[in-house]
Amino acid sequence: MINAIILRLLMWLPAPLVQETFRGFDTFEERMRKGISSYLLLFLLPLAYLAYLVIRFVYNATLGKRGRTSMREDFRNDALKHEKAGEFVSAAFIYEKNLNDFEKAASLYERGGDFGRAALVYQMLGNADKEKEMYMQTGDLVNAAEISFRQGEPEEAARLYEQAGKKVDAAMSLEHAGRKLAAVRLYREAGEYRKAAVLLQEEGRDKDAADMFAISLSGSTPDASNLDDFYTCGLMFEKAGNKDKASEIFSAIRAVDPDFRDVRERVKDLPPEPTQEESPSVKGRTTLRKIMRGGRIEPKQSMRLWVQILKALSEAHRGGWSCGSLCPEGIVLNADHTVTLLAMTPAEKYRAPETKRGAEPDVRADIYSVGVILFEMLTAIPERAGSQRADELAEDVPEWLDAMLVKCLRKVREDRYQSIEEIFQDLKALSKGK
C-alpha cells in the first residue's frame, strides 16, 4: 500500500528528476535476477569444464587413438620404405624423431655411415661402448678419450689423447693413473715444464725437477713480475744439492730487490767464471777454430769434418771423456786426418742448456755441442743455433741434414739424440742416395 502511494507521488515529479534520483539503483527483482544469474554462472562453469574433459577423454579413446595409430603406421611405413631403399639415415631420422625408437635409429644411423649422429643417440641410450666406437669411426679421438676416462680407463684415455695431439690432457690422464714419470714426458713435450717439475719433485727426483723448472724460465731474467718464480727455482736447486746454482739465482734476485724474502741470507759466494784458453799442445797442428775463421764451410766438407769429430768423440766417451768440455778450440785436426779432442772450458754458446742451469753434463750435452759446431760450420752464425734452422741461413744445406741438426739442438736433453750411435744410424738412413 505504502509502496503504491510512493510510486503515485513520484509520477507527479518531473521525469529527469526521477531519473536523477534513482540513477544507479536497481529494483529488488532486478537484484534478485542478477544474484541468481551469478550463482548459476558459478555452478555452470565447473560443469562445462567437466563436460570438456569427458568429451576429450572419449575422443582420445576412440577417434583420436585411431588417428594417432594411423599416423604412427604412416611414419613406420615411410621408415620401412627408406630402409628397403638403402636410405638408412632418412629411415633413422623418422625412427628417432617421429617414432621415438632410439635403438633402431642408432643402428640405422650406424649402417648409413652417420657415425656422429649415431654416437649422440647411443649417448642418450647410455650405451658408452657403442658411443665410443662411433667416435672412433669418425676419427673423433678426443670424445673417445673422454668416454674412456669416464669409464675408469685413464691409460686408454691418455693413449687416445696423445694420438689426437692433446698431450696435456694425455699427461693429466696418466697422472690420474699414477704414472707420473710417463706424464712428465708428455708435459715436457707440450712445453708444460712446471707441471713436469712438480711431478718429478713428487717422485723424489729433485735434480731433474730443478732442471725442468729452470727450463720454464729460460729466456727470461729476474724482474719485479717473476721474482717468486726465480725464488722457487733457487730453492729447488738448493734442495737438489746444487748450492752454486742456487746462490747464483738468489744473487740475481737480490740485484732486483735486495729485501725480497730472505735472499740476503741465502746468497753464497759464486765460483769464478772460467776463462777459455787454447791449449799450448796444439802447436804444429790445426784446430777447427782456425779453419772456421775463414767463414762458413760448404756442406760436404762440413759433413766430413763432423763425422771425424763424432768418431773421435765416441772413442773419447769410451775412454772416460769428461763430458761438457767440447768446443772448436779443443778439436785438433792432425796431419793424418784424424781428430784429437782436448778438454776445454767451452764458451756459453756451445754449452747445453741444462748445464747452464746447473745440471751435470752427459753424452747428450756433448751432442748439443757438436750440433752447434756443425751449425757454425754450415752458417758461420753459431749464435742462432737452436733458434733458427740452418737451411734458412744457407740454401745449400740438405733438408735431411737440417732435420738432424734440429734434433741435436733440442732444449730438453731427453728430446735429443741419446747417443752418438743414434746419430750414425740416422746419417746412414737419411743420407742414403743423397
CSV table of C-alpha atoms in Angstrom, one decimal:
chain,number,residue,atom,x,y,z
A,1,MET,CA,0.0,0.0,0.0
A,2,ILE,CA,2.7,2.4,1.1
A,3,ASN,CA,4.8,1.5,-1.9
A,4,ALA,CA,1.9,2.2,-4.3
A,5,ILE,CA,1.4,5.6,-2.7
A,6,ILE,CA,5.1,6.5,-3.1
A,7,LEU,CA,5.0,5.4,-6.7
A,8,ARG,CA,2.0,7.6,-7.4
A,9,LEU,CA,3.7,10.6,-5.8
A,10,LEU,CA,6.8,10.0,-7.9
A,11,MET,CA,4.7,10.1,-11.0
A,12,TRP,CA,3.9,13.7,-10.4
A,13,LEU,CA,7.6,14.6,-10.3
A,14,PRO,CA,9.4,15.7,-13.5
A,15,ALA,CA,10.9,12.7,-15.3
A,16,PRO,CA,14.5,14.0,-15.3
A,17,LEU,CA,14.3,14.4,-11.5
A,18,VAL,CA,13.1,10.9,-11.0
A,19,GLN,CA,15.8,9.5,-13.2
A,20,GLU,CA,18.5,11.5,-11.4
A,21,THR,CA,17.2,10.4,-8.0
A,22,PHE,CA,17.2,6.6,-8.8
A,23,ARG,CA,20.2,6.6,-11.0
A,24,GLY,CA,22.4,3.6,-10.1
A,25,PHE,CA,19.7,1.8,-8.0
A,26,ASP,CA,18.1,-1.5,-9.1
A,27,THR,CA,14.7,-2.8,-8.2
A,28,PHE,CA,14.5,-5.7,-5.8
A,29,GLU,CA,13.5,-8.0,-8.6
A,30,GLU,CA,16.5,-7.0,-10.7
A,31,ARG,CA,18.9,-7.5,-7.9
A,32,MET,CA,17.4,-11.0,-7.4
A,33,ARG,CA,17.8,-11.9,-11.0
A,34,LYS,CA,21.4,-10.7,-11.0
A,35,GLY,CA,22.2,-12.7,-7.9
A,36,ILE,CA,20.6,-15.9,-9.3
A,37,SER,CA,22.5,-15.4,-12.6
A,38,SER,CA,25.8,-15.2,-10.7
A,39,TYR,CA,25.1,-18.3,-8.8
A,40,LEU,CA,24.1,-20.2,-11.9
A,41,LEU,CA,27.3,-19.0,-13.6
A,42,LEU,CA,29.5,-20.3,-10.8
A,43,PHE,CA,27.7,-23.6,-10.9
A,44,LEU,CA,27.7,-24.0,-14.7
A,45,LEU,CA,31.5,-23.2,-15.2
A,46,PRO,CA,32.7,-26.4,-13.4
A,47,LEU,CA,30.1,-28.4,-15.2
A,48,ALA,CA,31.2,-27.1,-18.6
A,49,TYR,CA,34.9,-27.9,-17.8
A,50,LEU,CA,33.9,-31.4,-16.6
A,51,ALA,CA,32.0,-31.9,-19.8
A,52,TYR,CA,35.1,-30.8,-21.8
A,53,LEU,CA,37.2,-33.4,-20.0
A,54,VAL,CA,34.7,-36.1,-20.6
A,55,ILE,CA,34.5,-35.2,-24.3
A,56,ARG,CA,38.3,-35.1,-24.7
A,57,PHE,CA,38.7,-38.4,-22.9
A,58,VAL,CA,36.1,-40.1,-25.1
A,59,TYR,CA,37.7,-38.6,-28.2
A,60,ASN,CA,41.2,-39.7,-27.3
A,61,ALA,CA,39.9,-43.2,-26.5
A,62,THR,CA,38.2,-43.5,-29.9
A,63,LEU,CA,38.7,-41.2,-32.8
A,64,GLY,CA,42.0,-39.7,-31.5
A,65,LYS,CA,43.5,-43.0,-30.8
A,66,ARG,CA,42.7,-44.3,-34.2
A,67,GLY,CA,44.2,-41.1,-35.7
A,68,ARG,CA,47.4,-41.5,-33.8
A,69,THR,CA,47.7,-45.1,-34.6
A,70,SER,CA,47.1,-44.3,-38.2
A,71,MET,CA,49.8,-41.6,-38.1
A,72,ARG,CA,52.4,-43.9,-36.5
A,73,GLU,CA,51.7,-46.5,-39.1
A,74,ASP,CA,52.3,-43.9,-41.8
A,75,PHE,CA,55.6,-42.9,-40.2
A,76,ARG,CA,56.6,-46.6,-39.8
A,77,ASN,CA,55.7,-47.4,-43.4
A,78,ASP,CA,57.8,-44.4,-44.6
A,79,ALA,CA,60.7,-45.5,-42.5
A,80,LEU,CA,60.5,-49.0,-43.9
A,81,LYS,CA,60.4,-47.7,-47.4
A,82,HIS,CA,63.6,-45.7,-46.8
A,83,GLU,CA,65.2,-48.6,-45.2
A,84,LYS,CA,64.4,-51.0,-48.0
A,85,ALA,CA,65.7,-48.4,-50.5
A,86,GLY,CA,69.0,-48.3,-48.6
A,87,GLU,CA,68.3,-44.8,-47.3
A,88,PHE,CA,69.3,-45.7,-43.8
A,89,VAL,CA,69.9,-42.2,-42.5
A,90,SER,CA,66.5,-41.0,-43.6
A,91,ALA,CA,64.8,-44.0,-42.0
A,92,ALA,CA,66.8,-43.5,-38.8
A,93,PHE,CA,65.6,-39.8,-38.6
A,94,ILE,CA,62.0,-41.0,-38.7
A,95,TYR,CA,62.6,-43.6,-36.1
A,96,GLU,CA,64.3,-41.1,-33.9
A,97,LYS,CA,62.0,-38.0,-34.3
A,98,ASN,CA,58.6,-39.5,-35.0
A,99,LEU,CA,58.6,-43.0,-33.6
A,100,ASN,CA,60.9,-42.5,-30.6
A,101,ASP,CA,62.5,-45.8,-31.4
A,102,PHE,CA,66.1,-44.8,-30.5
A,103,GLU,CA,67.7,-48.3,-30.6
A,104,LYS,CA,66.5,-48.7,-34.2
A,105,ALA,CA,67.5,-45.2,-35.1
A,106,ALA,CA,71.0,-45.6,-33.7
A,107,SER,CA,71.6,-48.9,-35.6
A,108,LEU,CA,70.3,-47.3,-38.8
A,109,TYR,CA,72.5,-44.2,-38.4
A,110,GLU,CA,75.4,-46.5,-38.0
A,111,ARG,CA,74.5,-48.5,-41.1
A,112,GLY,CA,74.1,-45.3,-43.0
A,113,GLY,CA,77.6,-44.1,-42.0
A,114,ASP,CA,76.4,-41.1,-40.0
A,115,PHE,CA,78.5,-42.1,-37.0
A,116,GLY,CA,78.4,-38.7,-35.4
A,117,ARG,CA,74.6,-38.8,-35.1
A,118,ALA,CA,74.7,-42.5,-34.0
A,119,ALA,CA,77.1,-41.6,-31.2
A,120,LEU,CA,74.7,-38.9,-29.9
A,121,VAL,CA,71.8,-41.4,-29.9
A,122,TYR,CA,73.9,-44.1,-28.2
A,123,GLN,CA,74.9,-41.5,-25.6
A,124,MET,CA,71.2,-40.8,-25.0
A,125,LEU,CA,70.6,-44.5,-24.6
A,126,GLY,CA,73.5,-44.7,-22.1
A,127,ASN,CA,75.5,-47.1,-24.3
A,128,ALA,CA,79.0,-45.8,-23.7
A,129,ASP,CA,80.8,-48.6,-25.5
A,130,LYS,CA,78.9,-48.0,-28.8
A,131,GLU,CA,79.2,-44.2,-28.4
A,132,LYS,CA,83.0,-44.6,-28.1
A,133,GLU,CA,83.0,-46.9,-31.1
A,134,MET,CA,81.1,-44.4,-33.2
A,135,TYR,CA,83.5,-41.6,-32.3
A,136,MET,CA,86.4,-43.8,-33.2
A,137,GLN,CA,84.8,-44.4,-36.6
A,138,THR,CA,84.6,-40.6,-37.2
A,139,GLY,CA,88.2,-40.1,-36.0
A,140,ASP,CA,87.0,-38.0,-33.1
A,141,LEU,CA,89.6,-39.3,-30.7
A,142,VAL,CA,89.1,-36.6,-28.1
A,143,ASN,CA,85.5,-37.6,-27.4
A,144,ALA,CA,86.5,-41.2,-27.5
A,145,ALA,CA,89.2,-40.4,-24.9
A,146,GLU,CA,86.8,-38.6,-22.7
A,147,ILE,CA,84.5,-41.7,-22.7
A,148,SER,CA,87.4,-43.9,-21.7
A,149,PHE,CA,88.3,-41.6,-18.9
A,150,ARG,CA,84.7,-41.6,-17.6
A,151,GLN,CA,84.7,-45.4,-17.8
A,152,GLY,CA,87.7,-45.5,-15.5
A,153,GLU,CA,90.3,-46.2,-18.2
A,154,PRO,CA,92.8,-43.3,-17.8
A,155,GLU,CA,95.6,-45.0,-19.6
A,156,GLU,CA,93.5,-45.8,-22.6
A,157,ALA,CA,92.3,-42.2,-22.5
A,158,ALA,CA,95.9,-41.0,-22.4
A,159,ARG,CA,96.7,-43.1,-25.5
A,160,LEU,CA,93.8,-41.6,-27.4
A,161,TYR,CA,94.5,-38.0,-26.3
A,162,GLU,CA,98.1,-38.4,-27.4
A,163,GLN,CA,97.1,-39.7,-30.8
A,164,ALA,CA,94.8,-36.7,-31.1
A,165,GLY,CA,97.7,-34.3,-30.3
A,166,LYS,CA,96.3,-33.4,-26.8
A,167,LYS,CA,99.4,-34.0,-24.9
A,168,VAL,CA,98.4,-32.0,-21.8
A,169,ASP,CA,95.1,-34.0,-21.5
A,170,ALA,CA,97.1,-37.2,-22.1
A,171,ALA,CA,99.5,-36.3,-19.3
A,172,MET,CA,96.7,-35.5,-16.9
A,173,SER,CA,95.2,-38.9,-17.6
A,174,LEU,CA,98.5,-40.6,-16.9
A,175,GLU,CA,98.9,-38.6,-13.8
A,176,HIS,CA,95.4,-39.7,-12.7
A,177,ALA,CA,96.5,-43.3,-13.4
A,178,GLY,CA,99.5,-42.9,-11.1
A,179,ARG,CA,102.1,-43.0,-14.0
A,180,LYS,CA,103.8,-39.7,-13.1
A,181,LEU,CA,107.0,-40.2,-15.0
A,182,ALA,CA,105.2,-41.1,-18.2
A,183,ALA,CA,103.1,-37.9,-17.6
A,184,VAL,CA,106.4,-35.9,-17.2
A,185,ARG,CA,107.4,-36.8,-20.7
A,186,LEU,CA,104.1,-35.6,-22.2
A,187,TYR,CA,104.1,-32.4,-20.1
A,188,ARG,CA,107.6,-31.7,-21.3
A,189,GLU,CA,106.8,-32.3,-24.9
A,190,ALA,CA,103.8,-30.0,-24.5
A,191,GLY,CA,106.0,-27.2,-23.0
A,192,GLU,CA,104.4,-27.6,-19.6
A,193,TYR,CA,107.8,-27.7,-17.8
A,194,ARG,CA,106.5,-26.5,-14.4
A,195,LYS,CA,103.9,-29.3,-14.2
A,196,ALA,CA,106.6,-31.7,-15.2
A,197,ALA,CA,108.9,-30.3,-12.5
A,198,VAL,CA,106.2,-30.8,-9.8
A,199,LEU,CA,105.7,-34.4,-10.7
A,200,LEU,CA,109.5,-35.0,-10.7
A,201,GLN,CA,109.7,-33.5,-7.3
A,202,GLU,CA,106.9,-35.7,-6.0
A,203,GLU,CA,108.9,-38.7,-7.3
A,204,GLY,CA,111.9,-37.6,-5.3
A,205,ARG,CA,113.9,-36.6,-8.4
A,206,ASP,CA,114.9,-33.2,-7.1
A,207,LYS,CA,117.8,-32.6,-9.5
A,208,ASP,CA,115.7,-33.3,-12.6
A,209,ALA,CA,112.8,-31.2,-11.1
A,210,ALA,CA,115.1,-28.2,-10.7
A,211,ASP,CA,116.4,-28.6,-14.2
A,212,MET,CA,112.9,-28.8,-15.6
A,213,PHE,CA,111.6,-25.8,-13.7
A,214,ALA,CA,114.6,-23.8,-14.9
A,215,ILE,CA,113.6,-24.6,-18.5
A,216,SER,CA,110.3,-22.8,-17.9
A,217,LEU,CA,112.3,-19.6,-17.0
A,218,SER,CA,114.8,-19.9,-20.0
A,219,GLY,CA,114.9,-16.7,-22.0
A,220,SER,CA,113.8,-14.5,-19.0
A,221,THR,CA,115.7,-12.6,-16.3
A,222,PRO,CA,114.5,-11.7,-12.8
A,223,ASP,CA,112.3,-8.7,-12.6
A,224,ALA,CA,109.5,-7.4,-10.3
A,225,SER,CA,106.9,-9.6,-12.0
A,226,ASN,CA,108.7,-13.0,-11.7
A,227,LEU,CA,110.8,-13.0,-8.5
A,228,ASP,CA,108.6,-15.6,-6.9
A,229,ASP,CA,109.3,-18.0,-9.8
A,230,PHE,CA,113.0,-17.5,-9.7
A,231,TYR,CA,113.0,-17.8,-5.9
A,232,THR,CA,111.2,-21.2,-6.2
A,233,CYS,CA,113.8,-22.3,-8.8
A,234,GLY,CA,116.6,-21.3,-6.4
A,235,LEU,CA,115.0,-23.3,-3.6
A,236,MET,CA,114.7,-26.4,-5.9
A,237,PHE,CA,118.4,-26.2,-6.9
A,238,GLU,CA,119.3,-25.8,-3.2
A,239,LYS,CA,117.3,-28.9,-2.4
A,240,ALA,CA,118.9,-30.8,-5.2
A,241,GLY,CA,122.3,-30.0,-3.7
A,242,ASN,CA,123.4,-27.5,-6.4
A,243,LYS,CA,124.4,-24.7,-3.9
A,244,ASP,CA,126.3,-22.7,-6.5
A,245,LYS,CA,123.4,-22.5,-8.9
A,246,ALA,CA,121.0,-21.7,-6.1
A,247,SER,CA,123.3,-18.9,-4.9
A,248,GLU,CA,123.6,-17.5,-8.4
A,249,ILE,CA,119.8,-17.3,-8.7
A,250,PHE,CA,119.4,-15.7,-5.3
A,251,SER,CA,122.1,-13.2,-6.2
A,252,ALA,CA,120.2,-12.3,-9.4
A,253,ILE,CA,117.0,-11.8,-7.3
A,254,ARG,CA,118.9,-9.6,-4.8
A,255,ALA,CA,120.1,-7.4,-7.6
A,256,VAL,CA,116.5,-6.6,-8.4
A,257,ASP,CA,115.1,-6.4,-4.9
A,258,PRO,CA,117.6,-6.7,-2.0
A,259,ASP,CA,114.8,-7.1,0.5
A,260,PHE,CA,113.0,-9.9,-1.3
A,261,ARG,CA,112.2,-12.6,1.3
A,262,ASP,CA,115.5,-14.0,2.7
A,263,VAL,CA,117.8,-13.7,-0.3
A,264,ARG,CA,120.4,-11.8,1.6
A,265,GLU,CA,120.9,-14.8,3.9
A,266,ARG,CA,120.7,-17.4,1.1
A,267,VAL,CA,123.3,-15.8,-1.2
A,268,LYS,CA,126.6,-17.6,-1.1
A,269,ASP,CA,129.9,-16.7,-2.9
A,270,LEU,CA,129.8,-17.9,-6.5
A,271,PRO,CA,132.7,-19.7,-8.1
A,272,PRO,CA,134.7,-17.5,-10.5
A,273,GLU,CA,133.8,-17.6,-14.2
A,274,PRO,CA,136.1,-20.0,-16.1
A,275,THR,CA,138.2,-18.5,-18.8
A,276,GLN,CA,138.8,-20.1,-22.2
A,277,GLU,CA,142.3,-20.6,-23.5
A,278,GLU,CA,143.7,-22.5,-26.3
A,279,SER,CA,146.0,-25.3,-25.2
A,280,PRO,CA,149.7,-24.9,-26.0
A,281,SER,CA,149.9,-28.5,-27.0
A,282,VAL,CA,148.1,-27.6,-30.2
A,283,LYS,CA,151.2,-26.1,-31.7
A,284,GLY,CA,152.1,-27.5,-35.0
A,285,ARG,CA,148.6,-28.8,-35.7
A,286,THR,CA,145.4,-27.2,-36.8
A,287,THR,CA,142.4,-26.5,-34.7
A,288,LEU,CA,138.8,-26.5,-36.0
A,289,ARG,CA,138.6,-22.9,-34.9
A,290,LYS,CA,141.4,-21.8,-37.3
A,291,ILE,CA,139.6,-23.5,-40.2
A,292,MET,CA,136.3,-21.9,-39.2
A,293,ARG,CA,137.8,-18.4,-39.1
A,294,GLY,CA,137.7,-18.4,-42.9
A,295,GLY,CA,133.9,-18.3,-42.9
A,296,ARG,CA,131.2,-21.0,-43.5
A,297,ILE,CA,132.3,-24.4,-44.8
A,298,GLU,CA,130.4,-26.0,-47.7
A,299,PRO,CA,128.1,-28.9,-46.6
A,300,LYS,CA,130.1,-31.8,-48.0
A,301,GLN,CA,133.3,-30.7,-46.3
A,302,SER,CA,131.4,-29.9,-43.1
A,303,MET,CA,129.9,-33.4,-43.1
A,304,ARG,CA,133.4,-35.0,-43.5
A,305,LEU,CA,134.7,-33.0,-40.6
A,306,TRP,CA,131.6,-33.6,-38.5
A,307,VAL,CA,131.8,-37.4,-39.0
A,308,GLN,CA,135.5,-37.3,-37.9
A,309,ILE,CA,134.6,-35.3,-34.8
A,310,LEU,CA,131.8,-37.7,-33.9
A,311,LYS,CA,134.1,-40.8,-34.3
A,312,ALA,CA,136.7,-39.1,-32.1
A,313,LEU,CA,134.0,-38.2,-29.6
A,314,SER,CA,132.7,-41.7,-29.5
A,315,GLU,CA,136.2,-43.1,-28.8
A,316,ALA,CA,136.7,-40.4,-26.1
A,317,HIS,CA,133.5,-41.4,-24.4
A,318,ARG,CA,134.6,-45.0,-24.2
A,319,GLY,CA,137.8,-43.8,-22.7
A,320,GLY,CA,136.1,-41.8,-20.0
A,321,TRP,CA,136.0,-38.4,-21.6
A,322,SER,CA,134.8,-35.6,-19.4
A,323,CYS,CA,131.5,-34.5,-20.9
A,324,GLY,CA,130.6,-30.9,-21.4
A,325,SER,CA,134.0,-29.6,-22.5
A,326,LEU,CA,133.7,-29.7,-26.3
A,327,CYS,CA,134.4,-26.6,-28.4
A,328,PRO,CA,136.1,-25.7,-31.7
A,329,GLU,CA,139.3,-24.6,-29.9
A,330,GLY,CA,139.6,-28.1,-28.4
A,331,ILE,CA,139.1,-30.0,-31.7
A,332,VAL,CA,142.5,-30.7,-33.2
A,333,LEU,CA,142.9,-31.8,-36.8
A,334,ASN,CA,146.0,-33.9,-37.2
A,335,ALA,CA,148.1,-34.4,-40.4
A,336,ASP,CA,146.9,-38.0,-40.8
A,337,HIS,CA,143.3,-36.7,-41.0
A,338,THR,CA,142.4,-37.9,-37.5
A,339,VAL,CA,140.9,-35.8,-34.8
A,340,THR,CA,142.2,-35.2,-31.3
A,341,LEU,CA,139.9,-33.8,-28.6
A,342,LEU,CA,141.2,-31.6,-25.8
A,343,ALA,CA,139.2,-30.9,-22.7
A,344,MET,CA,138.4,-27.2,-22.7
A,345,THR,CA,136.1,-24.8,-20.9
A,346,PRO,CA,133.6,-24.0,-23.7
A,347,ALA,CA,132.0,-20.7,-24.4
A,348,GLU,CA,128.4,-20.3,-23.4
A,349,LYS,CA,127.1,-20.8,-26.9
A,350,TYR,CA,128.5,-24.3,-27.1
A,351,ARG,CA,127.1,-25.4,-23.7
A,352,ALA,CA,123.9,-27.4,-23.5
A,353,PRO,CA,121.0,-25.5,-21.9
A,354,GLU,CA,120.8,-27.9,-18.9
A,355,THR,CA,124.4,-27.4,-18.0
A,356,LYS,CA,123.8,-23.6,-17.8
A,357,ARG,CA,121.1,-24.3,-15.2
A,358,GLY,CA,123.5,-26.4,-13.1
A,359,ALA,CA,122.8,-30.0,-14.4
A,360,GLU,CA,125.7,-32.4,-14.7
A,361,PRO,CA,126.8,-32.8,-18.4
A,362,ASP,CA,126.5,-36.2,-20.0
A,363,VAL,CA,126.7,-37.6,-23.6
A,364,ARG,CA,123.6,-35.6,-24.6
A,365,ALA,CA,125.4,-32.3,-23.6
A,366,ASP,CA,128.2,-33.2,-26.0
A,367,ILE,CA,125.7,-34.0,-28.7
A,368,TYR,CA,124.3,-30.5,-28.2
A,369,SER,CA,127.8,-29.1,-28.5
A,370,VAL,CA,128.6,-31.0,-31.8
A,371,GLY,CA,125.2,-29.7,-33.1
A,372,VAL,CA,126.3,-26.1,-32.5
A,373,ILE,CA,129.7,-26.8,-34.1
A,374,LEU,CA,128.1,-28.2,-37.2
A,375,PHE,CA,125.6,-25.4,-37.3
A,376,GLU,CA,128.5,-22.9,-37.2
A,377,MET,CA,130.4,-24.7,-39.9
A,378,LEU,CA,127.4,-24.6,-42.2
A,379,THR,CA,126.3,-21.0,-41.4
A,380,ALA,CA,129.1,-19.2,-39.6
A,381,ILE,CA,126.5,-17.9,-37.2
A,382,PRO,CA,126.6,-20.1,-34.1
A,383,GLU,CA,124.5,-17.6,-32.0
A,384,ARG,CA,121.4,-18.6,-34.0
A,385,ALA,CA,121.8,-22.4,-33.3
A,386,GLY,CA,118.6,-23.7,-31.8
A,387,SER,CA,116.5,-20.6,-32.6
A,388,GLN,CA,116.7,-20.7,-36.4
A,389,ARG,CA,117.1,-23.5,-38.9
A,390,ALA,CA,120.4,-23.9,-40.8
A,391,ASP,CA,118.7,-24.2,-44.2
A,392,GLU,CA,117.1,-20.8,-43.6
A,393,LEU,CA,120.5,-19.2,-43.4
A,394,ALA,CA,122.3,-21.3,-46.1
A,395,GLU,CA,120.4,-22.5,-49.1
A,396,ASP,CA,122.8,-25.4,-49.9
A,397,VAL,CA,122.1,-27.2,-46.6
A,398,PRO,CA,120.3,-30.5,-47.3
A,399,GLU,CA,116.9,-30.8,-45.6
A,400,TRP,CA,117.7,-34.2,-44.1
A,401,LEU,CA,120.9,-32.8,-42.5
A,402,ASP,CA,119.0,-29.8,-41.2
A,403,ALA,CA,116.5,-32.2,-39.6
A,404,MET,CA,119.3,-34.0,-37.8
A,405,LEU,CA,120.7,-30.6,-36.6
A,406,VAL,CA,117.3,-29.7,-35.1
A,407,LYS,CA,117.3,-33.0,-33.1
A,408,CYS,CA,120.8,-32.3,-31.8
A,409,LEU,CA,119.8,-28.9,-30.6
A,410,ARG,CA,116.6,-29.6,-28.7
A,411,LYS,CA,116.4,-27.6,-25.5
A,412,VAL,CA,115.4,-30.7,-23.4
A,413,ARG,CA,118.1,-33.4,-23.5
A,414,GLU,CA,115.6,-36.2,-23.5
A,415,ASP,CA,114.4,-34.9,-26.9
A,416,ARG,CA,117.8,-35.0,-28.5
A,417,TYR,CA,119.8,-38.0,-29.8
A,418,GLN,CA,120.6,-40.1,-26.8
A,419,SER,CA,123.9,-41.5,-28.2
A,420,ILE,CA,126.3,-40.9,-31.0
A,421,GLU,CA,125.3,-44.3,-32.3
A,422,GLU,CA,121.8,-43.0,-33.0
A,423,ILE,CA,123.3,-40.1,-35.0
A,424,PHE,CA,125.3,-42.5,-37.2
A,425,GLN,CA,122.2,-44.6,-37.7
A,426,ASP,CA,120.3,-41.6,-38.9
A,427,LEU,CA,123.2,-40.5,-41.1
A,428,LYS,CA,123.2,-43.8,-42.9
A,429,ALA,CA,119.4,-43.9,-43.3
A,430,LEU,CA,118.7,-40.2,-44.1
A,431,SER,CA,121.7,-39.6,-46.4
A,432,LYS,CA,121.4,-42.8,-48.4
A,433,GLY,CA,121.3,-42.0,-52.1
A,434,LYS,CA,121.5,-38.2,-51.4
